[in-house]
JSON list of C-alpha atoms in Angstrom, two decimals:
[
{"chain": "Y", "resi": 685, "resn": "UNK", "atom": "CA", "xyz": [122.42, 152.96, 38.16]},
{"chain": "Y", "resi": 686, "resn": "UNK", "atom": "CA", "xyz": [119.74, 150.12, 38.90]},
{"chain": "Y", "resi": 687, "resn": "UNK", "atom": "CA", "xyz": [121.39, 148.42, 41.91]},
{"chain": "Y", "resi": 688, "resn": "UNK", "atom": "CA", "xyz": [118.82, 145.36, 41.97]},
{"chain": "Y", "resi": 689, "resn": "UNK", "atom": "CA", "xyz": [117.51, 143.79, 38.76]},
{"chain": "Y", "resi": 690, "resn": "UNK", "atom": "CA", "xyz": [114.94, 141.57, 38.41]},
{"chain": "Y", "resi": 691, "resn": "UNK", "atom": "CA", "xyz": [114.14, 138.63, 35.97]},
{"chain": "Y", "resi": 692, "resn": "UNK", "atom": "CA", "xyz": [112.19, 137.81, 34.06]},
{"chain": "Y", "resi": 693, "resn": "UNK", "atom": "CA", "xyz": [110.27, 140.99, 33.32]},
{"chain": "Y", "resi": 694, "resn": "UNK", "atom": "CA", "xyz": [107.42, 139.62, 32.35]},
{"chain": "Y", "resi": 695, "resn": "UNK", "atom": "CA", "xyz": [105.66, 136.41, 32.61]},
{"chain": "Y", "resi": 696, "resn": "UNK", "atom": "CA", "xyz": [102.50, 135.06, 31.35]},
{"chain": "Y", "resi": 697, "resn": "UNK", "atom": "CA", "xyz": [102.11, 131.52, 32.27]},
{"chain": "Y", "resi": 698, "resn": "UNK", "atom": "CA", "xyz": [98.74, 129.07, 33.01]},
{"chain": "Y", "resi": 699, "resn": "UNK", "atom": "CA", "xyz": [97.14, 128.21, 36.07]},
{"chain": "Y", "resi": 700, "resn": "UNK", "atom": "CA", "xyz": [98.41, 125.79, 38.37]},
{"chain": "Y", "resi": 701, "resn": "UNK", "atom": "CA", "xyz": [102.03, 126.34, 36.89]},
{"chain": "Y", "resi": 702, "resn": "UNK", "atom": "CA", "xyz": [105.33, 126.67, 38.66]},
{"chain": "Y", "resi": 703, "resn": "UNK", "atom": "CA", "xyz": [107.10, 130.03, 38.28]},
{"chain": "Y", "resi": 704, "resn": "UNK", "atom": "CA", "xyz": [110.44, 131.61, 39.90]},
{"chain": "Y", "resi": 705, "resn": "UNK", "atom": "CA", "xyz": [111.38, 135.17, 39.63]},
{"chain": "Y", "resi": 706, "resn": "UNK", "atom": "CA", "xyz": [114.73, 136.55, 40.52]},
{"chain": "Y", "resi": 707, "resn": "UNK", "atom": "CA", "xyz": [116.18, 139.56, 42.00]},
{"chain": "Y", "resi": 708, "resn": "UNK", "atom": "CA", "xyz": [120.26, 140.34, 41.62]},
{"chain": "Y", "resi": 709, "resn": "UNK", "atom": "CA", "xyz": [122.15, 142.81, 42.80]},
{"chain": "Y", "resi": 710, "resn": "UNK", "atom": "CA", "xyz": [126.31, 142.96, 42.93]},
{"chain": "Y", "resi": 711, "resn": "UNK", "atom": "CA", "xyz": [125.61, 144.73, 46.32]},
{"chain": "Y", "resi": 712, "resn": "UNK", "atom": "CA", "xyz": [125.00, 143.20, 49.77]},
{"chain": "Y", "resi": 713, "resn": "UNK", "atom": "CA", "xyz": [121.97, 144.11, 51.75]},
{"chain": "Y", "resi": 714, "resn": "UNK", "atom": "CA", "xyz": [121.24, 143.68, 55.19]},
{"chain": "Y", "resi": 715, "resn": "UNK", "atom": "CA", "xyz": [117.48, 142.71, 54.26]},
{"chain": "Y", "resi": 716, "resn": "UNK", "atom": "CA", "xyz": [115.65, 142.08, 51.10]},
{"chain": "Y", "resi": 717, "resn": "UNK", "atom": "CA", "xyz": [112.02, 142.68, 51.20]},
{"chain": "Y", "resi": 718, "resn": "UNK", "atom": "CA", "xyz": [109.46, 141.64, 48.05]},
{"chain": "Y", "resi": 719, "resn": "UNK", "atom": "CA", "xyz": [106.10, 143.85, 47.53]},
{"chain": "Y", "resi": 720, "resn": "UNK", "atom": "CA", "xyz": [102.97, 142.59, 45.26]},
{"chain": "Y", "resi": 721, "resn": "UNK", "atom": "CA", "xyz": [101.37, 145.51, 43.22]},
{"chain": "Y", "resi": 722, "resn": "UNK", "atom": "CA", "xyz": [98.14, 145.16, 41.74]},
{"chain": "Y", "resi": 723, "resn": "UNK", "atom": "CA", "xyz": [97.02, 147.00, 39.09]},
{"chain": "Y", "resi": 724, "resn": "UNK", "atom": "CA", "xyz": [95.60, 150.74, 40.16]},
{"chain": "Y", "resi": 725, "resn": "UNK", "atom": "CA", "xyz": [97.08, 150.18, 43.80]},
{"chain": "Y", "resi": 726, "resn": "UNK", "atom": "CA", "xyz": [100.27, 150.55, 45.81]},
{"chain": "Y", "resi": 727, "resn": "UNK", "atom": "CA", "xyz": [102.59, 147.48, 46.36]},
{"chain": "Y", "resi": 728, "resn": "UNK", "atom": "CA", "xyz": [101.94, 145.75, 49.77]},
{"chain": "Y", "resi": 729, "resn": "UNK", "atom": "CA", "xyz": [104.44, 144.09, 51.66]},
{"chain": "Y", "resi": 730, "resn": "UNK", "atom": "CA", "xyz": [104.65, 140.02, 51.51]},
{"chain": "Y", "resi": 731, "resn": "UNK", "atom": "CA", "xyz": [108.30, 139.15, 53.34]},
{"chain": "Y", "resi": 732, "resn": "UNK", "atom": "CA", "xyz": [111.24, 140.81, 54.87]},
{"chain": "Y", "resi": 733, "resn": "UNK", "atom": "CA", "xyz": [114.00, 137.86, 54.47]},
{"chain": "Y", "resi": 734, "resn": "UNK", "atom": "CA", "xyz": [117.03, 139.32, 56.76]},
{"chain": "Y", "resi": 735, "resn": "UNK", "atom": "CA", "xyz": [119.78, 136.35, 57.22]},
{"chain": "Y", "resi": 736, "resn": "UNK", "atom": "CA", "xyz": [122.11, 135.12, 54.35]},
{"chain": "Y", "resi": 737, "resn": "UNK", "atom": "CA", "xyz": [120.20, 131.84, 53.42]},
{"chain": "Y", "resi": 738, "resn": "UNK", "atom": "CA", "xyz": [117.07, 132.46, 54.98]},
{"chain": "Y", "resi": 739, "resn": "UNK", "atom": "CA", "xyz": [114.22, 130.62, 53.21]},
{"chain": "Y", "resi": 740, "resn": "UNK", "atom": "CA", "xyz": [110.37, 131.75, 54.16]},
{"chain": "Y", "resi": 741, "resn": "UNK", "atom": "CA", "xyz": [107.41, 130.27, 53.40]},
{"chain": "Y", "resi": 742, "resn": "UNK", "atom": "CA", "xyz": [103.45, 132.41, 53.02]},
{"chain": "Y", "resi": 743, "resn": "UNK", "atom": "CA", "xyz": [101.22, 129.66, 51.43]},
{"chain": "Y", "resi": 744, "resn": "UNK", "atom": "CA", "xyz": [102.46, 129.06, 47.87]},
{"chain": "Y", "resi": 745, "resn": "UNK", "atom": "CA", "xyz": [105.06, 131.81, 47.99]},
{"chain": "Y", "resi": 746, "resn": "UNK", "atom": "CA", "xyz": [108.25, 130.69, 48.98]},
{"chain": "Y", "resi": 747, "resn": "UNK", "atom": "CA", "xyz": [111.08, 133.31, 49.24]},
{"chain": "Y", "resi": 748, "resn": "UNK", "atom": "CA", "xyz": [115.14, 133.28, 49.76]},
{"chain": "Y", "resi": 749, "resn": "UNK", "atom": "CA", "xyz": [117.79, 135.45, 50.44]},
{"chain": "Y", "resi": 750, "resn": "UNK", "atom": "CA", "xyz": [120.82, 134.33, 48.97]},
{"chain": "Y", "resi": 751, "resn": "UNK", "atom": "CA", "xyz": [124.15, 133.46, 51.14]},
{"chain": "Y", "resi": 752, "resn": "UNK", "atom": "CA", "xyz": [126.02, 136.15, 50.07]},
{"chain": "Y", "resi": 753, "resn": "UNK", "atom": "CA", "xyz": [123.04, 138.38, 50.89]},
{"chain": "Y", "resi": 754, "resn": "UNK", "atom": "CA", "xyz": [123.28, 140.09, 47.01]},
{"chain": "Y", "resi": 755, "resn": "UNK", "atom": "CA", "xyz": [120.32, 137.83, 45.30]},
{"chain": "Y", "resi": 756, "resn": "UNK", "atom": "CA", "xyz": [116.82, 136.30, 45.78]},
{"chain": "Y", "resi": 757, "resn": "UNK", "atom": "CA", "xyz": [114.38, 134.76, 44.83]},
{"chain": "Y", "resi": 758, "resn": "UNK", "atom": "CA", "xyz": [110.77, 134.23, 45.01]},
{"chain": "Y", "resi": 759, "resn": "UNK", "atom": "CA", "xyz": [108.95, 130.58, 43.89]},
{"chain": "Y", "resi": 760, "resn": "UNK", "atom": "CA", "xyz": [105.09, 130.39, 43.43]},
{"chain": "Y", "resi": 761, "resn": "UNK", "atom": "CA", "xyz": [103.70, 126.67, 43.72]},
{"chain": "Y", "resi": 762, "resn": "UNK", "atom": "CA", "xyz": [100.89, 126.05, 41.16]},
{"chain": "Y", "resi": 763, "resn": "UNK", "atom": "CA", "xyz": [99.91, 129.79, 40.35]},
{"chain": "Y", "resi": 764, "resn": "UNK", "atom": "CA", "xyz": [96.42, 131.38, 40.47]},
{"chain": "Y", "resi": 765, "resn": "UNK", "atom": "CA", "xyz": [94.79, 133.88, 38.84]},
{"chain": "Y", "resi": 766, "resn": "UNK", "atom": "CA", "xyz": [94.96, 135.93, 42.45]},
{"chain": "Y", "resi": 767, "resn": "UNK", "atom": "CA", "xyz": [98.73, 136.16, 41.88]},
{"chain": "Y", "resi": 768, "resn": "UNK", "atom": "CA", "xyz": [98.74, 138.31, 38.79]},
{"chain": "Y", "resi": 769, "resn": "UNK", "atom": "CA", "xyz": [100.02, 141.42, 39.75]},
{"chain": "Y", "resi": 770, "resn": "UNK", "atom": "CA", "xyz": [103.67, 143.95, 39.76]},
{"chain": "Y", "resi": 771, "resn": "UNK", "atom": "CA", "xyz": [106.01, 141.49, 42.38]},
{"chain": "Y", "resi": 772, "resn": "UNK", "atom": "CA", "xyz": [108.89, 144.35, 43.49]},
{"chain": "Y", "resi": 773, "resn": "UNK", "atom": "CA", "xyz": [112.34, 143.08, 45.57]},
{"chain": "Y", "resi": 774, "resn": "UNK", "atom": "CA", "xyz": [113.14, 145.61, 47.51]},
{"chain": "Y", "resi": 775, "resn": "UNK", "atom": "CA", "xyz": [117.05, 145.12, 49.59]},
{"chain": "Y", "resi": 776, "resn": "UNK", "atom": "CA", "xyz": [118.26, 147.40, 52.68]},
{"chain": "Y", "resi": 777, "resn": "UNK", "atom": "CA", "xyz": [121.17, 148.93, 52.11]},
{"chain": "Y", "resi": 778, "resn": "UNK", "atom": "CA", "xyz": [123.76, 150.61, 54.09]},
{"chain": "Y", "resi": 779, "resn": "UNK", "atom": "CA", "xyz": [125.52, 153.56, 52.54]},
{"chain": "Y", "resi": 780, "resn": "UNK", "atom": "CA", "xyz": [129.01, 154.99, 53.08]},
{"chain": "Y", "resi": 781, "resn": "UNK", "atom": "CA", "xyz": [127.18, 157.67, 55.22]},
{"chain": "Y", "resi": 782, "resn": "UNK", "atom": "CA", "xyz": [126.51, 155.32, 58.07]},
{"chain": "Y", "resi": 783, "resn": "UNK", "atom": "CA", "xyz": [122.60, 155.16, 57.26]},
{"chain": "Y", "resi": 784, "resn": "UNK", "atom": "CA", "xyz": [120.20, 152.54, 55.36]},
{"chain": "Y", "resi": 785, "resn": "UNK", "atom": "CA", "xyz": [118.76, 153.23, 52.04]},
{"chain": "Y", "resi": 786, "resn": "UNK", "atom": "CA", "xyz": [116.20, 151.04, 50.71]},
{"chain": "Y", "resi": 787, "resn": "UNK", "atom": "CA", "xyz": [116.39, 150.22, 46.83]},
{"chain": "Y", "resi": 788, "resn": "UNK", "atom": "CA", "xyz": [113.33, 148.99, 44.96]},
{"chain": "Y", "resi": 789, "resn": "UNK", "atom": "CA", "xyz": [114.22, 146.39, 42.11]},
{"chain": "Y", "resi": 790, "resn": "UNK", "atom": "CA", "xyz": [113.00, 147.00, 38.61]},
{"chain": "Y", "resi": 791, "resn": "UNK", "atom": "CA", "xyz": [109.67, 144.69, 39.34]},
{"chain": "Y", "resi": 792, "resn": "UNK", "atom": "CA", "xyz": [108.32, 141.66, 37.48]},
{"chain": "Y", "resi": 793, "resn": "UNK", "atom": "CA", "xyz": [104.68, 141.65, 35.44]},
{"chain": "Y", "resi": 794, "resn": "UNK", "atom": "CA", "xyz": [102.94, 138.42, 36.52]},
{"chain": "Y", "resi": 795, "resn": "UNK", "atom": "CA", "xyz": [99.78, 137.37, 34.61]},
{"chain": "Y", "resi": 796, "resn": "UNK", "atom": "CA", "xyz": [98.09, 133.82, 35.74]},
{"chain": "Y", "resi": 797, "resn": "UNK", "atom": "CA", "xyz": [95.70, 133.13, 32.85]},
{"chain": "Y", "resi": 798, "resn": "UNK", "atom": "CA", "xyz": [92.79, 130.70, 34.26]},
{"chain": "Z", "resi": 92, "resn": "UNK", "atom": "CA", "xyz": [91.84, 152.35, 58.95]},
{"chain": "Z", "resi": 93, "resn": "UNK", "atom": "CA", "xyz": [95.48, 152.22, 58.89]},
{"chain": "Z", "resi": 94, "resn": "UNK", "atom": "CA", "xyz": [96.14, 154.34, 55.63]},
{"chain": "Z", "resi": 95, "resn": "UNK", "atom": "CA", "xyz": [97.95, 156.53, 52.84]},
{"chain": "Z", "resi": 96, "resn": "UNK", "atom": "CA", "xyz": [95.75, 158.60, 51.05]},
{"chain": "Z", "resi": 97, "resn": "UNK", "atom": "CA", "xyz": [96.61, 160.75, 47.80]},
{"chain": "Z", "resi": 98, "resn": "UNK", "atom": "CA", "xyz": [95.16, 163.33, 46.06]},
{"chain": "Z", "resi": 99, "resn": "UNK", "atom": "CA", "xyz": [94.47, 163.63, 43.05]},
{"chain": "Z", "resi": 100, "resn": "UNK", "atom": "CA", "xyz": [94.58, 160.19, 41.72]},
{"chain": "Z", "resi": 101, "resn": "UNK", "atom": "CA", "xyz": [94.64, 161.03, 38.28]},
{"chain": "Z", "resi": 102, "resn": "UNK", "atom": "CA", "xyz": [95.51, 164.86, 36.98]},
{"chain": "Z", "resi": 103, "resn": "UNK", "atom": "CA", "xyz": [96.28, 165.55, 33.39]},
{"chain": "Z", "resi": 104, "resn": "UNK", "atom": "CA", "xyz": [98.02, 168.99, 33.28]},
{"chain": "Z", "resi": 105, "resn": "UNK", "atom": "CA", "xyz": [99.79, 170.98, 30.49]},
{"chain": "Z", "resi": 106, "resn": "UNK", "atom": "CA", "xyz": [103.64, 172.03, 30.57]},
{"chain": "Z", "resi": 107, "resn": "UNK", "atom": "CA", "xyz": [104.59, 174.74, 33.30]},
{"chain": "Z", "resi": 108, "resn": "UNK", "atom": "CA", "xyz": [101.17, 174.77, 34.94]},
{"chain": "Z", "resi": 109, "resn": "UNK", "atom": "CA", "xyz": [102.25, 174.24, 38.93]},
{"chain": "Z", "resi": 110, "resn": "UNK", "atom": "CA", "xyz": [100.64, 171.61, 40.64]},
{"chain": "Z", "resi": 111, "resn": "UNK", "atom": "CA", "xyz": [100.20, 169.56, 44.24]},
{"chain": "Z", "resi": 112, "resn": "UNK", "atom": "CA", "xyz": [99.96, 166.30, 44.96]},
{"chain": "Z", "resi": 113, "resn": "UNK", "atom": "CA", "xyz": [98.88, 165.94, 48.68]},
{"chain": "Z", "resi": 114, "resn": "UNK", "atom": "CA", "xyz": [99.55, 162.90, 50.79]},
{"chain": "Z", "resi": 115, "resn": "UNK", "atom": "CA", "xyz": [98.32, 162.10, 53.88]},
{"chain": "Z", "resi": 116, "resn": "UNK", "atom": "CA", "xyz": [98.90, 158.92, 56.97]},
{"chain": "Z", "resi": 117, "resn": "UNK", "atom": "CA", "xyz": [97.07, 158.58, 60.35]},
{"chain": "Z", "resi": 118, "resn": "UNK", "atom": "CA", "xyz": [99.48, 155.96, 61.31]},
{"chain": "Z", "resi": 119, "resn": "UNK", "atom": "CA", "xyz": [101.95, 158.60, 63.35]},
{"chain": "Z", "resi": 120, "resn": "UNK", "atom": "CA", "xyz": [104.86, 157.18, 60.85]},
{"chain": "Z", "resi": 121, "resn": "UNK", "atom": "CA", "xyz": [107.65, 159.51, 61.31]},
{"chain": "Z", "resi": 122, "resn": "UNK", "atom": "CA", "xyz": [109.21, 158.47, 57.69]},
{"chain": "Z", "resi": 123, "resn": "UNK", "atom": "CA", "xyz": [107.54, 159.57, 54.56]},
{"chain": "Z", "resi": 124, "resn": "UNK", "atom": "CA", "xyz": [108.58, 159.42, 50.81]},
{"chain": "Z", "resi": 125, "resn": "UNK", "atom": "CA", "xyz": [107.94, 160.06, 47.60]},
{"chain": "Z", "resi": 126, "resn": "UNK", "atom": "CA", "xyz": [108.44, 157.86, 44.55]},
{"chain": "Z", "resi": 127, "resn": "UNK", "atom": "CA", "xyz": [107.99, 157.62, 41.20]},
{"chain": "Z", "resi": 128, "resn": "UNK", "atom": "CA", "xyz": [107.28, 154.49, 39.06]},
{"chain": "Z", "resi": 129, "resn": "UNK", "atom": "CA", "xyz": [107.78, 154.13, 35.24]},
{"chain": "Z", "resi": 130, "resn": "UNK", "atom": "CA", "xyz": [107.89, 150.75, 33.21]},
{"chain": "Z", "resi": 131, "resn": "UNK", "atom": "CA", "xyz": [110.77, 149.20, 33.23]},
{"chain": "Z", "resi": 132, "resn": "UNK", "atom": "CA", "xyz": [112.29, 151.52, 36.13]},
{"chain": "Z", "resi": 133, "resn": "UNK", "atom": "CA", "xyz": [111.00, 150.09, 39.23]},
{"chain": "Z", "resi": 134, "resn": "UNK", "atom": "CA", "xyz": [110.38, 152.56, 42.20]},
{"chain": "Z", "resi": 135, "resn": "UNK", "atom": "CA", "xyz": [112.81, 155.78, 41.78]},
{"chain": "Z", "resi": 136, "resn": "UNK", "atom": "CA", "xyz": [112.75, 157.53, 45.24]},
{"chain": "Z", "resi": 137, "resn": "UNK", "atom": "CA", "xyz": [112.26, 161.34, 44.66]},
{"chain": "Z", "resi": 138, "resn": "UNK", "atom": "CA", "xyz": [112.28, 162.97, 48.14]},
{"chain": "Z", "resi": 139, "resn": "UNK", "atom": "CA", "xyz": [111.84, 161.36, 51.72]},
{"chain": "Z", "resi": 140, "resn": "UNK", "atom": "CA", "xyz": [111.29, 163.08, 55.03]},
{"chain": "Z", "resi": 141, "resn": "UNK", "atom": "CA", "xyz": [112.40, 161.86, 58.36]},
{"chain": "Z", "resi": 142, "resn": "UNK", "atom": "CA", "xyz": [110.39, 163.79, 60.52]},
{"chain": "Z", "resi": 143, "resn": "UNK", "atom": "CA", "xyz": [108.79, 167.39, 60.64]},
{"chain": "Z", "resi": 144, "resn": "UNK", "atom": "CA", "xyz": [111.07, 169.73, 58.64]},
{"chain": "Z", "resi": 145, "resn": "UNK", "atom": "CA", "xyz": [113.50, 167.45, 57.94]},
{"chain": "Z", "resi": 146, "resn": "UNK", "atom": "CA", "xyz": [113.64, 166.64, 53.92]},
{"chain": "Z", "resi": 147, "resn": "UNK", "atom": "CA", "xyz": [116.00, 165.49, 51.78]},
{"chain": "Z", "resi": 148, "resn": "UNK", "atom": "CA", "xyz": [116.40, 164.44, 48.09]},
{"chain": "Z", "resi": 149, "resn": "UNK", "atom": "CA", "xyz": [116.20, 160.79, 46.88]},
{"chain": "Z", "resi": 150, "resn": "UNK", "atom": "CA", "xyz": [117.73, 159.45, 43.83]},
{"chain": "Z", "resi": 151, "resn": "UNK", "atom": "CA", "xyz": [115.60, 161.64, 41.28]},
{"chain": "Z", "resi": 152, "resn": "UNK", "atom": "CA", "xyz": [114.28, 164.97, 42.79]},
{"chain": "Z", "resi": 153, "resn": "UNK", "atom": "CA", "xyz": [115.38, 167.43, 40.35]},
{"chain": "Z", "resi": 154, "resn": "UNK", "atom": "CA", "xyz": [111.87, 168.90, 38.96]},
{"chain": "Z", "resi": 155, "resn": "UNK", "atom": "CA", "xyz": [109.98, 168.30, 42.55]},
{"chain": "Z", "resi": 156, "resn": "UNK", "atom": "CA", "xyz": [109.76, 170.27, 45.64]},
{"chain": "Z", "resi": 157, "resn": "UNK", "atom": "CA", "xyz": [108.73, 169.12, 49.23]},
{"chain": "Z", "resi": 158, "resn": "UNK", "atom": "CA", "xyz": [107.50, 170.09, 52.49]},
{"chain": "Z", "resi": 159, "resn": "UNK", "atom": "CA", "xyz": [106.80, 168.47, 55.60]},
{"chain": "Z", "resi": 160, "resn": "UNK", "atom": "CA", "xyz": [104.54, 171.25, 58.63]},
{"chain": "Z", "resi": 161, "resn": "UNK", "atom": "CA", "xyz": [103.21, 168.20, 60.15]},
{"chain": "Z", "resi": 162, "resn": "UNK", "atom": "CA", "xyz": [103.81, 164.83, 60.94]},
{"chain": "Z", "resi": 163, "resn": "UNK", "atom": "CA", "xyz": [100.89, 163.47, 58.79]},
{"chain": "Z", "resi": 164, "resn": "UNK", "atom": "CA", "xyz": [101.51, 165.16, 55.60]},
{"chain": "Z", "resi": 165, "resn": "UNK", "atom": "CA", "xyz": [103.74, 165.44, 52.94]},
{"chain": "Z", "resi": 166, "resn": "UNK", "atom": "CA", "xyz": [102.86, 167.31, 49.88]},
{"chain": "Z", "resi": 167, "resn": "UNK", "atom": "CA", "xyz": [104.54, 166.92, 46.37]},
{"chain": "Z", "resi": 168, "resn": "UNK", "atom": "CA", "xyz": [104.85, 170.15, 44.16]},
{"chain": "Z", "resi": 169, "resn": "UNK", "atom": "CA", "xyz": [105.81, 170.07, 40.83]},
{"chain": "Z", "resi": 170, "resn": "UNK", "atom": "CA", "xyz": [106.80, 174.17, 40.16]},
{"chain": "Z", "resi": 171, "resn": "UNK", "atom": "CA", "xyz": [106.32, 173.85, 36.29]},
{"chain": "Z", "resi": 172, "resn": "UNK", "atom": "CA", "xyz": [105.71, 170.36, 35.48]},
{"chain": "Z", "resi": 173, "resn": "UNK", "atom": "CA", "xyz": [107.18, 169.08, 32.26]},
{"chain": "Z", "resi": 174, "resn": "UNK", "atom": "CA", "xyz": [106.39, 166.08, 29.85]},
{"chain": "Z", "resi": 175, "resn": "UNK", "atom": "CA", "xyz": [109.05, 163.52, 31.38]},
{"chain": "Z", "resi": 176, "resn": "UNK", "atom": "CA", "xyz": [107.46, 164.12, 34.59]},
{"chain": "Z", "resi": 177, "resn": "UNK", "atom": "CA", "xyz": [104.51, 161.98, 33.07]},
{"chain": "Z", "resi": 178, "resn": "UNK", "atom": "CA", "xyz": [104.61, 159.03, 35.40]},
{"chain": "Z", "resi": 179, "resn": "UNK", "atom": "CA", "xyz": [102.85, 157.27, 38.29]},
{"chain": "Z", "resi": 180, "resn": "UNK", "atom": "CA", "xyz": [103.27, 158.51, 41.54]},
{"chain": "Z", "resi": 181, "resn": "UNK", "atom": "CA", "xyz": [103.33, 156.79, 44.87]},
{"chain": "Z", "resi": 182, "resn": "UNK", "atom": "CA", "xyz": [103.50, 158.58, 48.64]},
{"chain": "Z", "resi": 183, "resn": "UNK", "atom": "CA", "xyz": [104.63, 155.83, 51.47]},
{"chain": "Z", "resi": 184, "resn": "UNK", "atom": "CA", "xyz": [105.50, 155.76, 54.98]},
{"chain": "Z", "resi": 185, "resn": "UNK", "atom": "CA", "xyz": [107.11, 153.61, 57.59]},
{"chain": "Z", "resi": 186, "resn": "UNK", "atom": "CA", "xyz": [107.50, 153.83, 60.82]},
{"chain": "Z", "resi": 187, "resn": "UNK", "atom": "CA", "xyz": [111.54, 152.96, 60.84]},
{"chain": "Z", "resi": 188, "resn": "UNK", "atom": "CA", "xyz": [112.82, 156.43, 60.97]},
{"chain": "Z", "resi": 189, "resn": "UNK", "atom": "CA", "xyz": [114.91, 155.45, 57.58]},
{"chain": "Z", "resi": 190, "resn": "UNK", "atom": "CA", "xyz": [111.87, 153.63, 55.62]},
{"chain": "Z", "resi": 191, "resn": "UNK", "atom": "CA", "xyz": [113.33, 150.14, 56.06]},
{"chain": "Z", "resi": 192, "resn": "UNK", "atom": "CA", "xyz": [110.69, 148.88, 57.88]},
{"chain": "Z", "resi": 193, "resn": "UNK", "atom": "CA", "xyz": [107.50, 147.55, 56.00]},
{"chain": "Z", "resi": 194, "resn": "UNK", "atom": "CA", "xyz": [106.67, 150.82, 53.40]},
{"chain": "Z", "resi": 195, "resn": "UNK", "atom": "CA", "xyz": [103.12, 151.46, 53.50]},
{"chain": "Z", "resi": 196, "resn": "UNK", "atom": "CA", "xyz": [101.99, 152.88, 50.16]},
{"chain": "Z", "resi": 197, "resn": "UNK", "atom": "CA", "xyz": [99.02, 155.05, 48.79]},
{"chain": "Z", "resi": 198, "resn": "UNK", "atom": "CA", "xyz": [97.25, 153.68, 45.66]},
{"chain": "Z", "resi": 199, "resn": "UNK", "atom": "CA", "xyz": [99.01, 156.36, 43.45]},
{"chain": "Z", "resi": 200, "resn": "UNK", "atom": "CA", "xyz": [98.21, 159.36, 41.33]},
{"chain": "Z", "resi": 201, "resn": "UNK", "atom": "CA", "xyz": [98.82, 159.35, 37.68]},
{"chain": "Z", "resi": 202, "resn": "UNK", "atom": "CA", "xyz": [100.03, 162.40, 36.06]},
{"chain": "Z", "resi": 203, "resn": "UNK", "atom": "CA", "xyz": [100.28, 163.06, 32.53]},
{"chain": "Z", "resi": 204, "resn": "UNK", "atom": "CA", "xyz": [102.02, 166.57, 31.46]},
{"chain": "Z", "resi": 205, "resn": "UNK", "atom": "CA", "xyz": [101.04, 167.65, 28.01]}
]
């Protein structure tokens, strides 16, 4: 069972444009995190959102954690080229165990043509 | 350098010839896993380690074997590999004892069974 999905799965959109990805879940997390993956590399970490509601900002990227702490997103202002890549949520869970489990969503293809 | 490094990062293999894929971090992370990535699918955890000898199976392991002698690495064996192990595999480590904290990732080894 995929816990977090992610939307749209693909995207191929211009340079300069605006573009929104999501990442849903029917579970709560305690933190969300989103990774960028380029091609023949491992994903990197961009944000850790941890409050319900929690908006961050890293240059064009702007990323929330929904109120309910099940959903986010991630916004790109006026895309470049740079951004292409794999962009992977990622949300902390805790289990029925006691312990945390992190869950990686199904990812989103990005391609900024120039 | 602060780093994950794999071995090999590409390996075509035929069906039930064993194989290792080594992984190694000089960061002192105590956390290590092992995932798999396939389109579509995300990041499927296979195995993770919390610290020396202590392994335990992720959310697709059946296929894969583990071992963790020392701190900094954390070999994948595939006994007798089969086709729908074809995939792209990634090693990460954290230093949150439960890999919640920022994952850092090797840049992957893709295996294709024949």
């Amino acid at each position: 069972t995929q816990l977090l999905e992610q939307s749209p799965q693909f995207l191929s959109i211009q340079e300069g444009e605006n573009l929104t990805v999501y990442c849903n879940s029917s579970s709560v997390f305690s933190s969300l995190q989103w990774y960028r993956q380029e091609p023949g590399e491992g994903p990197v970490l961009l944000v850790t959102v941890v409050t319900g509601g929690e908006v961050k900002k890293l240059k064009r990227l702007t990323f929330q954690f929904g109120d309910a702490r099940k959903d986010s997103s991630l916004h790109i202002t006026a895309a470049q080229p740079g951004d292409t890549g794999l962009y992977l949520c990622a949300g902390v869970r805790d289990t029925n165990t006691g312990f945390q489990k992190l869950v990686f969503g199904t990812g989103t293809r990005l391609l900024v043509s120039p | 350098e602060a780093q994950v490094t794999q071995n090999p990062r590409y390996l075509i293999t035929v069906t039930g010839k064993k194989l290792t894929v080594t992984c190694s971090q000089n960061m002192n992370h105590e956390y290590m896993s092992w995932y798999r990535q396939d389109p579509g699918l995300g990041l499927r955890q296979i195995y993770y380690s919390m610290n020396v000898e202590v392994t335990d199976k992720g959310d697709v392991p059946e296929g894969y074997k583990v071992s963790r002698k020392e701190k900094r690495n954390f070999p994948l064996i595939l006994e007798s590999p089969s086709p729908n192990q074809t995939s792209l595999y990634f090693c990460a480590s954290s230093f949150k004892t439960w890999g919640t904290g920022e994952l850092f990732f090797g840049e992957g080894s893709r295996l294709t069974v024949l």
